[in-house]
Tab-separated table of C-alpha atoms in Angstrom:
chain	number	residue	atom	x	y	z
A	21	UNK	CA	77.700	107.320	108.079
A	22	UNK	CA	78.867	109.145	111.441
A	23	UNK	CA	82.016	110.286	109.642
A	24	UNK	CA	84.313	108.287	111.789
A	25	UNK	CA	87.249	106.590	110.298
A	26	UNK	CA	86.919	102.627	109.719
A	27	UNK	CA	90.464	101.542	108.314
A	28	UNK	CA	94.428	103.815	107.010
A	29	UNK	CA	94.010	101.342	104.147
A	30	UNK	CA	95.730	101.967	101.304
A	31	UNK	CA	94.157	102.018	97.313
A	32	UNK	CA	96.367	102.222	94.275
A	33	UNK	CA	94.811	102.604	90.825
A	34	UNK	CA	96.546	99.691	88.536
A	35	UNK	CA	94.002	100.281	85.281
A	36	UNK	CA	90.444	102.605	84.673
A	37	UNK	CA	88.391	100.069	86.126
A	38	UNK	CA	90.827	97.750	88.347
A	39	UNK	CA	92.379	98.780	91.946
A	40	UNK	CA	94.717	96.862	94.834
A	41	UNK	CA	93.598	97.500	98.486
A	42	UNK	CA	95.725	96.996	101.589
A	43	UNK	CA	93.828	96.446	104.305
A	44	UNK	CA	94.717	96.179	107.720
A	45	UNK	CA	94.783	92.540	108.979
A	46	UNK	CA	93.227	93.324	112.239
A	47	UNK	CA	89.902	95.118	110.306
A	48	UNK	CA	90.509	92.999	107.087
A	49	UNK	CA	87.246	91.398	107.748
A	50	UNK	CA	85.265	94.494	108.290
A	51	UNK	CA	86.787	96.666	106.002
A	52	UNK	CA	85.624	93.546	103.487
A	53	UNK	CA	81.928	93.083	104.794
A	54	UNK	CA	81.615	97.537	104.529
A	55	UNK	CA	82.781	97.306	100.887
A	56	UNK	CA	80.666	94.480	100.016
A	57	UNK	CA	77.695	96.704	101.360
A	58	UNK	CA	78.757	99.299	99.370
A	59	UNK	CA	79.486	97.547	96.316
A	60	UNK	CA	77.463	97.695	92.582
A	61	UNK	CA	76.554	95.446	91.174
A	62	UNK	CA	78.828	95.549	88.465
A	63	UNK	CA	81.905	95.839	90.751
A	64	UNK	CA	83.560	92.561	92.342
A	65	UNK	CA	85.804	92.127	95.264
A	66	UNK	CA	88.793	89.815	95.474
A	67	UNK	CA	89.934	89.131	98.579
A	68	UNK	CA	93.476	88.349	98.387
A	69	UNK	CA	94.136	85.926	101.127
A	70	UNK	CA	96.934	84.119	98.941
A	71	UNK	CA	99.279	87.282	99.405
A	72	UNK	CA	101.469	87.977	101.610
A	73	UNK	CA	103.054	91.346	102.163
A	74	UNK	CA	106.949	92.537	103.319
A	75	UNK	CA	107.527	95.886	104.249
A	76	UNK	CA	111.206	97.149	104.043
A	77	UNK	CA	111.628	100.647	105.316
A	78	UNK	CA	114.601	102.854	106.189
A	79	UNK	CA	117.205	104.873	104.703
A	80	UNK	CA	118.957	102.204	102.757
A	81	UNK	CA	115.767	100.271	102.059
A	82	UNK	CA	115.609	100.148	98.429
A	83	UNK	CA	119.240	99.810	97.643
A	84	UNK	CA	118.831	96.125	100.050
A	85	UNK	CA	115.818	95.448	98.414
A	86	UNK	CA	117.523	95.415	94.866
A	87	UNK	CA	120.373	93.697	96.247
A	88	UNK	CA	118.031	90.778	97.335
A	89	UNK	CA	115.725	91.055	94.623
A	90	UNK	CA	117.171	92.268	91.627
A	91	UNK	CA	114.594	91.354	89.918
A	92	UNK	CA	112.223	93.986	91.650
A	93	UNK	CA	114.902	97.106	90.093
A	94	UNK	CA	113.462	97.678	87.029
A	95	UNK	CA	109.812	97.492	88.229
A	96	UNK	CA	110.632	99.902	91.016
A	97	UNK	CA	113.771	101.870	90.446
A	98	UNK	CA	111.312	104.684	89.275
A	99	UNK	CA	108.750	104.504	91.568
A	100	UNK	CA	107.476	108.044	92.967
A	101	UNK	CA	106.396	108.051	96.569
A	102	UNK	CA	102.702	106.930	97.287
A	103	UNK	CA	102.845	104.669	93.416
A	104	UNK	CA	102.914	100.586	92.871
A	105	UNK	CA	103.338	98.602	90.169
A	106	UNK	CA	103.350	94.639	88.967
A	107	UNK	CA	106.343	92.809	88.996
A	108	UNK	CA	105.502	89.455	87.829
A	109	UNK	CA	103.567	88.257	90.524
A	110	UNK	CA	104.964	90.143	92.956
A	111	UNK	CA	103.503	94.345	93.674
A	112	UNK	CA	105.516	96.647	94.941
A	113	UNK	CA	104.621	99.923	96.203
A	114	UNK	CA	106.698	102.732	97.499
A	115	UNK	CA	103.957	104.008	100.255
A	116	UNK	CA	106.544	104.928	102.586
A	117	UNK	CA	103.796	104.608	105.509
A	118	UNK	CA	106.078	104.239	108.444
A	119	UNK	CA	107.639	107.552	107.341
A	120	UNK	CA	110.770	106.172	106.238
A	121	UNK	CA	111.542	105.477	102.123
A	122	UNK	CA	111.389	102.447	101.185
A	123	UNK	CA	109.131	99.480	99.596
A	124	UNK	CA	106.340	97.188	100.094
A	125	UNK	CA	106.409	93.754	98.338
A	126	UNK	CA	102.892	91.964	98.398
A	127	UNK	CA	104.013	88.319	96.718
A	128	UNK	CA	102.275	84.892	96.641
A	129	UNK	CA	102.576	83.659	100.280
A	130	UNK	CA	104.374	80.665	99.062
A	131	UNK	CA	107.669	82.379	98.691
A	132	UNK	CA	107.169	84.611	101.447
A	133	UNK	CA	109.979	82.336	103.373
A	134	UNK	CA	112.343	82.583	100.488
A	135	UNK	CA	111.634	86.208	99.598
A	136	UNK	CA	112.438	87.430	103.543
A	137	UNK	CA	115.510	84.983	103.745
A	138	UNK	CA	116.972	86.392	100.657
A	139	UNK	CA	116.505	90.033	101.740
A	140	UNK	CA	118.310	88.764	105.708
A	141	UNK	CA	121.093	88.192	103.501
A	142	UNK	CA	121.245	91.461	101.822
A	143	UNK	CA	121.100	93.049	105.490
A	144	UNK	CA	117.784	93.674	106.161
A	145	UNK	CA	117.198	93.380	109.836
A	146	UNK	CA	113.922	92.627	111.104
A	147	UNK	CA	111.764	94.599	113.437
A	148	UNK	CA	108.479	94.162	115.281
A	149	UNK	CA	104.967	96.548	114.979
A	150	UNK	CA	106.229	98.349	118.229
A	151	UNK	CA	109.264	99.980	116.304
A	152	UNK	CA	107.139	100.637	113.280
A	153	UNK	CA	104.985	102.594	115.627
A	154	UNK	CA	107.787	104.225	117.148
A	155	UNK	CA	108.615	105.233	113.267
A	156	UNK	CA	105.180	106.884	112.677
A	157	UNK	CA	105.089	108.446	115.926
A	158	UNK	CA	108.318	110.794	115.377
A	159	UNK	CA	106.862	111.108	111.739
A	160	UNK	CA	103.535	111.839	113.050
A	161	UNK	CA	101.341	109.533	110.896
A	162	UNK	CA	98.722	108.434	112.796
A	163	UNK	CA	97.812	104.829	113.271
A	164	UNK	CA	94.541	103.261	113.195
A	165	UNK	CA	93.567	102.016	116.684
A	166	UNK	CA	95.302	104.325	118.361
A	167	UNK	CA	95.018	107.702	116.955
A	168	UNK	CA	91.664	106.890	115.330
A	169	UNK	CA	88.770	104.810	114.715
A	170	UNK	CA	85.049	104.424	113.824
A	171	UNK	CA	84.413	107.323	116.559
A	172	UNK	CA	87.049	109.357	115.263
A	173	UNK	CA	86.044	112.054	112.649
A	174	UNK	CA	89.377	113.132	110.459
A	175	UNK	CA	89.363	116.712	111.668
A	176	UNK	CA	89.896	115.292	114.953
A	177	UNK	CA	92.616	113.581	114.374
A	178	UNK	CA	94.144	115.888	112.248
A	179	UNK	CA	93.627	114.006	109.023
A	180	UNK	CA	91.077	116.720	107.569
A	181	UNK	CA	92.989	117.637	105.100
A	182	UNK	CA	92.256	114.326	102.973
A	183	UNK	CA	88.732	114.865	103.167
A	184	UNK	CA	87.194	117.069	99.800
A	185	UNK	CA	83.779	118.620	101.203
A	186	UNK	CA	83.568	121.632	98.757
A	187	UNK	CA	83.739	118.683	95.646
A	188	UNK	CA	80.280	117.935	94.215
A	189	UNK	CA	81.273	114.088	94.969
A	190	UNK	CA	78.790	112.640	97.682
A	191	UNK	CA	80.602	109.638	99.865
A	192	UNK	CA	79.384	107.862	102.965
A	193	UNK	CA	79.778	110.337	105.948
A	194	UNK	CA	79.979	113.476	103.917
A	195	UNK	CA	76.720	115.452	105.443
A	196	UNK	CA	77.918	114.354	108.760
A	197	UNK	CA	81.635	115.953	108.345
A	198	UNK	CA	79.879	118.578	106.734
């Protein structure tokens, strides 16, 4: 209501009336209880717990990716930046949010194992949330936590130019931003 910032999630449109949220794991739980709040009556949320989610980023990223997974290529070969799509059970999305190209696979957690040893053998080489930080940092995306939260407005952080004031669409915090 304060026009602070409560999650970077990410929303991709898959259909009119049906959407995939990434939520952050650390605010997975709030971000769920706000939207419940929020929700109509003749919305539902799905919590996907059952997922599990591999990011691959860098400047050979989707060329190991398809090498691993060929499967994925057809699915994702024409992916624009900031789109997703279905791939059997898998998603993959080409967000791109560590400021690298590259993909996001969200998969049933069950092959989550196989899926990451299979893309080791391609040449993927793992790294840990410091050097994805590090990534975002020289990109300058900001990260939530860090470079903003719930007391955080987006014009403070530089993210103002996401936020639509002069639309006629009313959204939670939009008289205080205004």
């Amino acid at each position: 209501e304060d026009g602070g910032i409560l999650d970077d999630l990410i929303v991709y449109l898959l259909a009119a009336d049906r959407y995939r949220m990434v939520v952050n794991a650390a605010t997975a739980d709030s971000d769920l209880a706000w939207l419940e709040r929020l929700r109509p009556p003749d919305a539902r949320l799905r919590p996907r717990r059952d997922l599990a989610m591999l990011a691959v980023q860098g400047p050979h990223a989707r060329e190991k990716c398809w090498t691993a997974l060929p499967e994925l290529r057809a699915a994702s070969e024409q992916l624009a930046t900031f789109a997703g799509a279905a791939a059997g059970d898998a998603f993959i999305a080409r967000t791109g949010y560590t400021g690298e190209d590259g993909y996001e696979l969200m998969l049933p957690a069950a092959r989550a194992s196989g899926t990451w040893q299979r893309l080791l053998a391609a040449g993927v080489r793992p790294c840990g949330l410091g050097a994805r930080d590090t990534l975002r940092l020289e990109a300058g995306l900001n990260l939530y936590g860090q470079d903003m939260d719930a007391t955080v407005t987006p014009a403070e952080c530089g993210l103002g130019w996401t936020v639509d004031l002069a639309a006629p669409r009313d959204f939670v915090g939009k008289a205080a931003l205004a």
